[in-house]
PDB file of C-alpha atoms (C1' of nucleotides) in Angstrom:
ATOM      1  CA  MET X   1     100.612  -2.775 123.532  1.00 68.00           C
ATOM      2  CA  THR X   2      98.261  -5.106 125.308  1.00 78.00           C
ATOM      3  CA  PRO X   3      99.210  -8.745 125.693  1.00 85.00           C
ATOM      4  CA  CYS X   4      97.043 -11.614 124.507  1.00 92.00           C
ATOM      5  CA  PRO X   5      93.942 -11.836 126.707  1.00 95.00           C
ATOM      6  CA  VAL X   6      94.155 -15.600 126.831  1.00 95.00           C
ATOM      7  CA  GLU X   7      97.663 -15.436 128.225  1.00 93.00           C
ATOM      8  CA  THR X   8      96.565 -12.862 130.756  1.00 93.00           C
ATOM      9  CA  THR X   9      93.886 -15.217 131.998  1.00 95.00           C
ATOM     10  CA  LEU X  10      96.293 -18.127 132.097  1.00 93.00           C
ATOM     11  CA  GLN X  11      98.652 -16.213 134.333  1.00 91.00           C
ATOM     12  CA  LEU X  12      95.965 -16.057 136.996  1.00 93.00           C
ATOM     13  CA  ILE X  13      94.509 -19.539 136.883  1.00 93.00           C
ATOM     14  CA  SER X  14      97.094 -21.856 135.399  1.00 86.00           C
ATOM     15  CA  SER X  15      98.044 -24.133 138.226  1.00 86.00           C
ATOM     16  CA  ARG X  16      96.901 -27.582 139.037  1.00 83.00           C
ATOM     17  CA  TRP X  17      94.695 -26.432 141.899  1.00 93.00           C
ATOM     18  CA  LYS X  18      93.479 -22.894 141.307  1.00 96.00           C
ATOM     19  CA  VAL X  19      90.718 -23.831 138.925  1.00 96.00           C
ATOM     20  CA  LEU X  20      89.450 -26.420 141.389  1.00 96.00           C
ATOM     21  CA  ILE X  21      89.519 -23.884 144.203  1.00 97.00           C
ATOM     22  CA  ILE X  22      87.388 -21.568 142.122  1.00 97.00           C
ATOM     23  CA  ARG X  23      85.044 -24.406 141.209  1.00 96.00           C
ATOM     24  CA  ASP X  24      84.419 -25.127 144.861  1.00 97.00           C
ATOM     25  CA  LEU X  25      84.147 -21.534 146.010  1.00 97.00           C
ATOM     26  CA  LEU X  26      81.592 -20.776 143.326  1.00 97.00           C
ATOM     27  CA  GLU X  27      79.195 -22.664 145.575  1.00 96.00           C
ATOM     28  CA  GLY X  28      79.857 -20.180 148.339  1.00 97.00           C
ATOM     29  CA  THR X  29      82.203 -19.408 151.197  1.00 97.00           C
ATOM     30  CA  LYS X  30      84.190 -22.332 152.535  1.00 97.00           C
ATOM     31  CA  ARG X  31      86.538 -23.015 155.395  1.00 97.00           C
ATOM     32  CA  PHE X  32      90.081 -24.184 154.827  1.00 97.00           C
ATOM     33  CA  GLY X  33      89.313 -27.713 155.891  1.00 96.00           C
ATOM     34  CA  GLU X  34      86.252 -27.933 153.689  1.00 96.00           C
ATOM     35  CA  LEU X  35      88.239 -26.844 150.674  1.00 96.00           C
ATOM     36  CA  ARG X  36      90.900 -29.357 151.419  1.00 95.00           C
ATOM     37  CA  LYS X  37      88.396 -32.162 151.442  1.00 93.00           C
ATOM     38  CA  SER X  38      86.436 -31.124 148.376  1.00 94.00           C
ATOM     39  CA  ILE X  39      89.459 -30.381 146.218  1.00 94.00           C
ATOM     40  CA  GLY X  40      91.188 -33.702 146.556  1.00 91.00           C
ATOM     41  CA  PRO X  41      94.694 -34.863 147.364  1.00 91.00           C
ATOM     42  CA  VAL X  42      96.369 -31.521 148.006  1.00 93.00           C
ATOM     43  CA  THR X  43      98.698 -30.847 150.907  1.00 94.00           C
ATOM     44  CA  GLN X  44      98.200 -28.006 153.352  1.00 95.00           C
ATOM     45  CA  LYS X  45     101.264 -26.210 152.195  1.00 95.00           C
ATOM     46  CA  VAL X  46     100.318 -26.226 148.539  1.00 95.00           C
ATOM     47  CA  LEU X  47      96.704 -25.322 149.177  1.00 96.00           C
ATOM     48  CA  THR X  48      97.771 -22.442 151.383  1.00 96.00           C
ATOM     49  CA  ALA X  49     100.251 -21.201 148.805  1.00 95.00           C
ATOM     50  CA  ASN X  50      97.650 -21.250 146.067  1.00 96.00           C
ATOM     51  CA  LEU X  51      95.068 -19.505 148.225  1.00 97.00           C
ATOM     52  CA  ARG X  52      97.537 -16.785 149.154  1.00 96.00           C
ATOM     53  CA  ALA X  53      98.481 -16.222 145.548  1.00 95.00           C
ATOM     54  CA  MET X  54      94.847 -15.958 144.581  1.00 96.00           C
ATOM     55  CA  GLU X  55      94.256 -13.527 147.423  1.00 96.00           C
ATOM     56  CA  GLU X  56      97.156 -11.464 146.115  1.00 93.00           C
ATOM     57  CA  ASP X  57      95.560 -11.499 142.695  1.00 93.00           C
ATOM     58  CA  GLY X  58      92.266 -10.305 144.124  1.00 95.00           C
ATOM     59  CA  LEU X  59      90.372 -13.456 143.215  1.00 96.00           C
ATOM     60  CA  LEU X  60      89.292 -14.243 146.753  1.00 97.00           C
ATOM     61  CA  THR X  61      89.291 -12.913 150.299  1.00 97.00           C
ATOM     62  CA  ARG X  62      90.510 -14.565 153.459  1.00 97.00           C
ATOM     63  CA  LYS X  63      88.720 -13.975 156.726  1.00 97.00           C
ATOM     64  CA  VAL X  64      90.197 -15.129 160.011  1.00 96.00           C
ATOM     65  CA  TYR X  65      87.965 -15.543 163.048  1.00 95.00           C
ATOM     66  CA  ALA X  66      89.591 -15.049 166.436  1.00 92.00           C
ATOM     67  CA  GLU X  67      88.205 -18.243 167.865  1.00 90.00           C
ATOM     68  CA  VAL X  68      89.508 -21.404 169.417  1.00 87.00           C
ATOM     69  CA  PRO X  69      89.795 -23.566 167.494  1.00 90.00           C
ATOM     70  CA  PRO X  70      90.551 -21.073 164.737  1.00 94.00           C
ATOM     71  CA  ARG X  71      88.342 -20.677 161.714  1.00 96.00           C
ATOM     72  CA  VAL X  72      89.376 -19.275 158.355  1.00 97.00           C
ATOM     73  CA  GLU X  73      86.919 -18.688 155.581  1.00 97.00           C
ATOM     74  CA  TYR X  74      87.589 -18.125 151.917  1.00 98.00           C
ATOM     75  CA  THR X  75      85.204 -16.294 149.630  1.00 98.00           C
ATOM     76  CA  LEU X  76      85.436 -15.374 145.978  1.00 98.00           C
ATOM     77  CA  THR X  77      85.573 -11.699 145.186  1.00 97.00           C
ATOM     78  CA  GLU X  78      83.521 -10.321 142.328  1.00 97.00           C
ATOM     79  CA  LEU X  79      86.587 -10.725 140.167  1.00 96.00           C
ATOM     80  CA  GLY X  80      86.926 -14.332 141.173  1.00 97.00           C
ATOM     81  CA  TYR X  81      83.271 -14.964 140.655  1.00 97.00           C
ATOM     82  CA  SER X  82      83.473 -13.436 137.204  1.00 97.00           C
ATOM     83  CA  LEU X  83      85.550 -16.442 136.154  1.00 97.00           C
ATOM     84  CA  HIS X  84      82.415 -18.497 136.344  1.00 98.00           C
ATOM     85  CA  PRO X  85      81.754 -18.557 132.555  1.00 98.00           C
ATOM     86  CA  ILE X  86      85.182 -20.080 131.982  1.00 97.00           C
ATOM     87  CA  LEU X  87      84.506 -22.810 134.514  1.00 96.00           C
ATOM     88  CA  ALA X  88      81.098 -23.387 132.982  1.00 97.00           C
ATOM     89  CA  SER X  89      82.508 -23.889 129.503  1.00 97.00           C
ATOM     90  CA  MET X  90      85.190 -26.198 130.868  1.00 97.00           C
ATOM     91  CA  SER X  91      82.551 -28.204 132.664  1.00 97.00           C
ATOM     92  CA  ARG X  92      80.403 -28.477 129.572  1.00 97.00           C
ATOM     93  CA  TRP X  93      83.321 -29.608 127.475  1.00 97.00           C
ATOM     94  CA  GLY X  94      84.452 -32.148 130.036  1.00 95.00           C
ATOM     95  CA  LYS X  95      80.984 -33.595 130.273  1.00 95.00           C
ATOM     96  CA  ALA X  96      80.692 -33.978 126.517  1.00 95.00           C
ATOM     97  CA  TYR X  97      84.154 -35.505 126.358  1.00 94.00           C
ATOM     98  CA  GLN X  98      83.304 -38.061 129.007  1.00 93.00           C
ATOM     99  CA  GLN X  99      80.371 -39.226 126.963  1.00 92.00           C
ATOM    100  CA  MET X 100      82.455 -39.800 123.869  1.00 89.00           C
ATOM    101  CA  ASP X 101      84.068 -43.128 123.122  1.00 66.00           C
ATOM    102  CA  ILE X 102      87.200 -41.862 121.490  1.00 55.00           C
ATOM    103  CA  HIS X 103      89.131 -41.111 124.615  1.00 61.00           C
ATOM    104  CA  GLN X 104      88.438 -44.511 126.066  1.00 56.00           C
ATOM    105  CA  ALA X 105      90.892 -46.040 123.659  1.00 51.00           C
ATOM    106  CA  ARG X 106      93.754 -44.658 125.713  1.00 49.00           C
TER     107      ARG X 106
ATOM    108  CA  MET M   1      81.343 -42.891 138.943  1.00 68.00           C
ATOM    109  CA  THR M   2      82.307 -40.107 136.627  1.00 77.00           C
ATOM    110  CA  PRO M   3      85.012 -37.680 137.653  1.00 85.00           C
ATOM    111  CA  CYS M   4      84.499 -33.940 137.788  1.00 92.00           C
ATOM    112  CA  PRO M   5      84.167 -32.593 134.234  1.00 95.00           C
ATOM    113  CA  VAL M   6      86.339 -29.601 135.049  1.00 95.00           C
ATOM    114  CA  GLU M   7      89.170 -31.864 136.128  1.00 93.00           C
ATOM    115  CA  THR M   8      88.749 -33.931 133.002  1.00 93.00           C
ATOM    116  CA  THR M   9      89.180 -30.836 130.884  1.00 95.00           C
ATOM    117  CA  LEU M  10      92.176 -29.702 132.889  1.00 93.00           C
ATOM    118  CA  GLN M  11      93.923 -32.982 132.261  1.00 90.00           C
ATOM    119  CA  LEU M  12      93.938 -32.238 128.553  1.00 93.00           C
ATOM    120  CA  ILE M  13      94.805 -28.566 128.445  1.00 92.00           C
ATOM    121  CA  SER M  14      96.582 -27.684 131.650  1.00 85.00           C
ATOM    122  CA  SER M  15     100.052 -26.814 130.541  1.00 85.00           C
ATOM    123  CA  ARG M  16     101.581 -23.491 129.889  1.00 81.00           C
ATOM    124  CA  TRP M  17     101.607 -23.960 126.146  1.00 92.00           C
ATOM    125  CA  LYS M  18      98.713 -26.152 125.102  1.00 95.00           C
ATOM    126  CA  VAL M  19      96.110 -23.450 125.409  1.00 95.00           C
ATOM    127  CA  LEU M  20      98.229 -21.141 123.294  1.00 95.00           C
ATOM    128  CA  ILE M  21      98.702 -23.838 120.680  1.00 96.00           C
ATOM    129  CA  ILE M  22      94.953 -24.224 120.459  1.00 97.00           C
ATOM    130  CA  ARG M  23      94.475 -20.472 120.301  1.00 96.00           C
ATOM    131  CA  ASP M  24      96.750 -20.295 117.287  1.00 96.00           C
ATOM    132  CA  LEU M  25      95.452 -23.358 115.502  1.00 97.00           C
ATOM    133  CA  LEU M  26      91.878 -22.121 115.806  1.00 97.00           C
ATOM    134  CA  GLU M  27      92.851 -19.754 112.986  1.00 96.00           C
ATOM    135  CA  GLY M  28      93.673 -22.727 110.811  1.00 97.00           C
ATOM    136  CA  THR M  29      96.421 -25.166 109.931  1.00 97.00           C
ATOM    137  CA  LYS M  30      99.925 -24.044 110.746  1.00 97.00           C
ATOM    138  CA  ARG M  31     103.455 -25.252 110.220  1.00 97.00           C
ATOM    139  CA  PHE M  32     105.801 -26.018 113.085  1.00 97.00           C
ATOM    140  CA  GLY M  33     107.838 -22.887 112.523  1.00 95.00           C
ATOM    141  CA  GLU M  34     104.785 -20.686 112.308  1.00 96.00           C
ATOM    142  CA  LEU M  35     103.505 -22.007 115.599  1.00 95.00           C
ATOM    143  CA  ARG M  36     106.840 -21.430 117.198  1.00 94.00           C
ATOM    144  CA  LYS M  37     106.819 -17.822 116.185  1.00 93.00           C
ATOM    145  CA  SER M  38     103.217 -17.057 117.097  1.00 93.00           C
ATOM    146  CA  ILE M  39     103.276 -18.790 120.458  1.00 93.00           C
ATOM    147  CA  GLY M  40     106.234 -17.000 121.935  1.00 90.00           C
ATOM    148  CA  PRO M  41     109.388 -18.025 123.749  1.00 90.00           C
ATOM    149  CA  VAL M  42     109.037 -21.791 123.619  1.00 92.00           C
ATOM    150  CA  THR M  43     111.874 -24.130 122.749  1.00 93.00           C
ATOM    151  CA  GLN M  44     111.642 -26.740 120.010  1.00 94.00           C
ATOM    152  CA  LYS M  45     111.767 -29.583 122.471  1.00 94.00           C
ATOM    153  CA  VAL M  46     108.940 -28.317 124.598  1.00 94.00           C
ATOM    154  CA  LEU M  47     106.768 -27.355 121.670  1.00 95.00           C
ATOM    155  CA  THR M  48     107.291 -30.747 120.077  1.00 96.00           C
ATOM    156  CA  ALA M  49     106.478 -32.538 123.333  1.00 95.00           C
ATOM    157  CA  ASN M  50     103.251 -30.604 123.791  1.00 95.00           C
ATOM    158  CA  LEU M  51     102.202 -31.146 120.193  1.00 96.00           C
ATOM    159  CA  ARG M  52     102.836 -34.883 120.469  1.00 95.00           C
ATOM    160  CA  ALA M  53     100.828 -35.104 123.673  1.00 95.00           C
ATOM    161  CA  MET M  54      97.959 -33.250 122.083  1.00 95.00           C
ATOM    162  CA  GLU M  55      98.128 -35.533 119.079  1.00 96.00           C
ATOM    163  CA  GLU M  56      97.930 -38.493 121.460  1.00 93.00           C
ATOM    164  CA  ASP M  57      94.881 -36.943 123.055  1.00 93.00           C
ATOM    165  CA  GLY M  58      93.227 -36.509 119.688  1.00 94.00           C
ATOM    166  CA  LEU M  59      93.188 -32.732 119.832  1.00 96.00           C
ATOM    167  CA  LEU M  60      95.172 -32.243 116.646  1.00 96.00           C
ATOM    168  CA  THR M  61      96.667 -34.059 113.705  1.00 97.00           C
ATOM    169  CA  ARG M  62     100.193 -33.963 112.387  1.00 97.00           C
ATOM    170  CA  LYS M  63     100.866 -34.167 108.708  1.00 97.00           C
ATOM    171  CA  VAL M  64     104.370 -34.654 107.360  1.00 96.00           C
ATOM    172  CA  TYR M  65     105.187 -33.771 103.758  1.00 95.00           C
ATOM    173  CA  ALA M  66     107.977 -35.703 102.109  1.00 91.00           C
ATOM    174  CA  GLU M  67     109.751 -32.650 100.832  1.00 90.00           C
ATOM    175  CA  VAL M  68     113.123 -31.011 101.163  1.00 87.00           C
ATOM    176  CA  PRO M  69     113.203 -28.976 103.233  1.00 90.00           C
ATOM    177  CA  PRO M  70     110.633 -30.855 105.257  1.00 93.00           C
ATOM    178  CA  ARG M  71     107.251 -29.435 106.069  1.00 96.00           C
ATOM    179  CA  VAL M  72     105.028 -30.451 108.951  1.00 97.00           C
ATOM    180  CA  GLU M  73     101.555 -29.103 109.396  1.00 97.00           C
ATOM    181  CA  TYR M  74      99.374 -29.174 112.473  1.00 98.00           C
ATOM    182  CA  THR M  75      95.595 -28.995 112.350  1.00 98.00           C
ATOM    183  CA  LEU M  76      92.995 -29.138 115.072  1.00 98.00           C
ATOM    184  CA  THR M  77      90.668 -32.099 115.012  1.00 97.00           C
ATOM    185  CA  GLU M  78      86.973 -31.593 115.626  1.00 97.00           C
ATOM    186  CA  LEU M  79      87.622 -32.414 119.234  1.00 96.00           C
ATOM    187  CA  GLY M  80      90.338 -29.800 119.425  1.00 97.00           C
ATOM    188  CA  TYR M  81      88.197 -27.277 117.673  1.00 97.00           C
ATOM    189  CA  SER M  82      85.380 -27.931 120.115  1.00 97.00           C
ATOM    190  CA  LEU M  83      87.510 -26.323 122.814  1.00 97.00           C
ATOM    191  CA  HIS M  84      86.854 -23.025 121.130  1.00 98.00           C
ATOM    192  CA  PRO M  85      84.158 -21.859 123.614  1.00 98.00           C
ATOM    193  CA  ILE M  86      86.600 -22.259 126.479  1.00 97.00           C
ATOM    194  CA  LEU M  87      89.189 -20.166 124.706  1.00 96.00           C
ATOM    195  CA  ALA M  88      86.549 -17.602 123.880  1.00 97.00           C
ATOM    196  CA  SER M  89      85.484 -17.201 127.487  1.00 97.00           C
ATOM    197  CA  MET M  90      89.106 -16.976 128.577  1.00 97.00           C
ATOM    198  CA  SER M  91      89.726 -14.305 125.993  1.00 97.00           C
ATOM    199  CA  ARG M  92      86.685 -12.314 127.054  1.00 97.00           C
ATOM    200  CA  TRP M  93      87.686 -12.474 130.692  1.00 96.00           C
ATOM    201  CA  GLY M  94      91.278 -11.497 129.978  1.00 95.00           C
ATOM    202  CA  LYS M  95      90.161  -8.534 127.930  1.00 95.00           C
ATOM    203  CA  ALA M  96      87.865  -7.281 130.676  1.00 95.00           C
ATOM    204  CA  TYR M  97      90.589  -7.813 133.243  1.00 94.00           C
ATOM    205  CA  GLN M  98      93.089  -5.800 131.246  1.00 93.00           C
ATOM    206  CA  GLN M  99      90.711  -2.878 131.226  1.00 92.00           C
ATOM    207  CA  MET M 100      90.304  -2.854 134.975  1.00 89.00           C
ATOM    208  CA  ASP M 101      92.551  -0.814 137.208  1.00 66.00           C
ATOM    209  CA  ILE M 102      92.688  -3.176 140.136  1.00 57.00           C
ATOM    210  CA  HIS M 103      95.377  -5.451 138.828  1.00 62.00           C
ATOM    211  CA  GLN M 104      97.663  -2.569 138.032  1.00 57.00           C
ATOM    212  CA  ALA M 105      98.375  -2.095 141.719  1.00 53.00           C
ATOM    213  CA  ARG M 106     100.578  -5.160 141.675  1.00 49.00           C
TER     214      ARG M 106
ATOM    215  C1'  DC H   1      92.066 -25.929 163.111  1.00 52.39           C
ATOM    216  C1'  DG H   2      94.826 -23.855 160.153  1.00 52.39           C
ATOM    217  C1'  DG H   3      98.541 -22.901 159.562  1.00 52.39           C
ATOM    218  C1'  DT H   4     104.505 -22.482 159.193  1.00 52.39           C
ATOM    219  C1'  DA H   5     109.067 -24.656 158.606  1.00 52.39           C
ATOM    220  C1'  DT H   6     112.033 -27.945 156.368  1.00 52.39           C
ATOM    221  C1'  DC H   7     113.453 -31.039 153.284  1.00 52.39           C
ATOM    222  C1'  DC H   8     112.916 -33.510 149.111  1.00 52.39           C
ATOM    223  C1'  DA H   9     111.063 -35.425 144.515  1.00 52.39           C
ATOM    224  C1'  DA H  10     109.335 -34.957 139.940  1.00 52.39           C
ATOM    225  C1'  DG H  11     108.756 -33.057 135.655  1.00 52.39           C
ATOM    226  C1'  DG H  12     107.979 -29.356 132.874  1.00 52.39           C
ATOM    227  C1'  DG H  13     110.690 -26.422 130.798  1.00 52.39           C
ATOM    228  C1'  DG H  14     115.224 -24.080 128.946  1.00 52.39           C
ATOM    229  C1'  DA H  15     119.996 -23.993 126.291  1.00 52.39           C
ATOM    230  C1'  DT H  16     122.758 -25.898 123.129  1.00 52.39           C
ATOM    231  C1'  DA H  17     124.396 -29.031 119.702  1.00 52.39           C
ATOM    232  C1'  DC H  18     123.580 -32.209 116.173  1.00 52.39           C
ATOM    233  C1'  DT H  19     120.723 -34.676 112.187  1.00 52.39           C
ATOM    234  C1'  DG H  20     117.561 -36.601 108.255  1.00 52.39           C
TER     235       DG H  20
ATOM    236  C1'  DC G   1     112.874 -27.176 108.405  1.00 52.39           C
ATOM    237  C1'  DA G   2     111.647 -29.793 111.926  1.00 52.39           C
ATOM    238  C1'  DG G   3     113.082 -32.386 114.568  1.00 52.39           C
ATOM    239  C1'  DT G   4     116.342 -35.542 118.400  1.00 52.39           C
ATOM    240  C1'  DA G   5     119.724 -35.775 122.088  1.00 52.39           C
ATOM    241  C1'  DT G   6     121.783 -34.135 126.276  1.00 52.39           C
ATOM    242  C1'  DC G   7     122.276 -31.729 130.204  1.00 52.39           C
ATOM    243  C1'  DC G   8     120.618 -28.720 133.645  1.00 52.39           C
ATOM    244  C1'  DC G   9     117.538 -25.726 136.344  1.00 52.39           C
ATOM    245  C1'  DC G  10     113.687 -24.220 138.711  1.00 52.39           C
ATOM    246  C1'  DT G  11     109.153 -24.292 140.066  1.00 52.39           C
ATOM    247  C1'  DT G  12     105.356 -26.848 141.707  1.00 52.39           C
ATOM    248  C1'  DG G  13     104.054 -30.000 144.583  1.00 52.39           C
ATOM    249  C1'  DG G  14     104.540 -33.732 148.329  1.00 52.39           C
ATOM    250  C1'  DA G  15     105.914 -35.596 153.306  1.00 52.39           C
ATOM    251  C1'  DT G  16     106.599 -34.742 157.777  1.00 52.39           C
ATOM    252  C1'  DA G  17     106.954 -32.236 161.972  1.00 52.39           C
ATOM    253  C1'  DC G  18     105.842 -28.574 164.849  1.00 52.39           C
ATOM    254  C1'  DC G  19     103.167 -24.150 166.448  1.00 52.39           C
ATOM    255  C1'  DG G  20      99.451 -20.493 168.150  1.00 52.39           C
TER     256       DG G  20
END
DNA sequence: CGGTATCCAAGGGGATACTG
DNA sequence: CAGTATCCCCTTGGATACCG
């Protein structure tokens, strides 16, 4: 039997940071430091852990350049890029939500 | 300044269970016990907590019937229902992913 | 620069028992 | 039936220091 597709998707992207990593990498390849800045208040350790997990899952690739100082670039794979419609619908919803008044009551 | 729409969305639905609650309520109003069964291995406490939070956020409504035994029904609000495109894209992606071979290596 | 290595905090979540 | 009330655990994430 096949599990619920929604749950399957959640297993790959349900973490506080993964979705934001994808959001930023959709713009193109980024270095570790760039990601760290654009994502927000995430520590090195946590960002690294999330990136490694996503690499394991085949969502992105990690390329290390043998330079000094070192450079490491992260790029979405096709699989990772294919998540783009989900991000797009989340962005649309968030935008609409921000323009509503309802949520301002809280 | 307005925050990133994706982050805004995440704040409302980023929890292991909320997305599944929405998935199930998209089919229509459900009772507490029904939800518990259809969602999977979630405890009463956790399910209740998530439902209350979502009620707070205006994603669903809670209706209590003064009966014995008691009956409590949960229904998505328009706002909650408007999340449907996000769920749909997640479902599509998960389905495609399940049909790939890549992920089976892990 | 882009990491590990530790140590620690928080909270989401789980198990069980009890109640209106 | 649909909840509270406890108690506990474990994962995720944070702070800091050090390394190649």
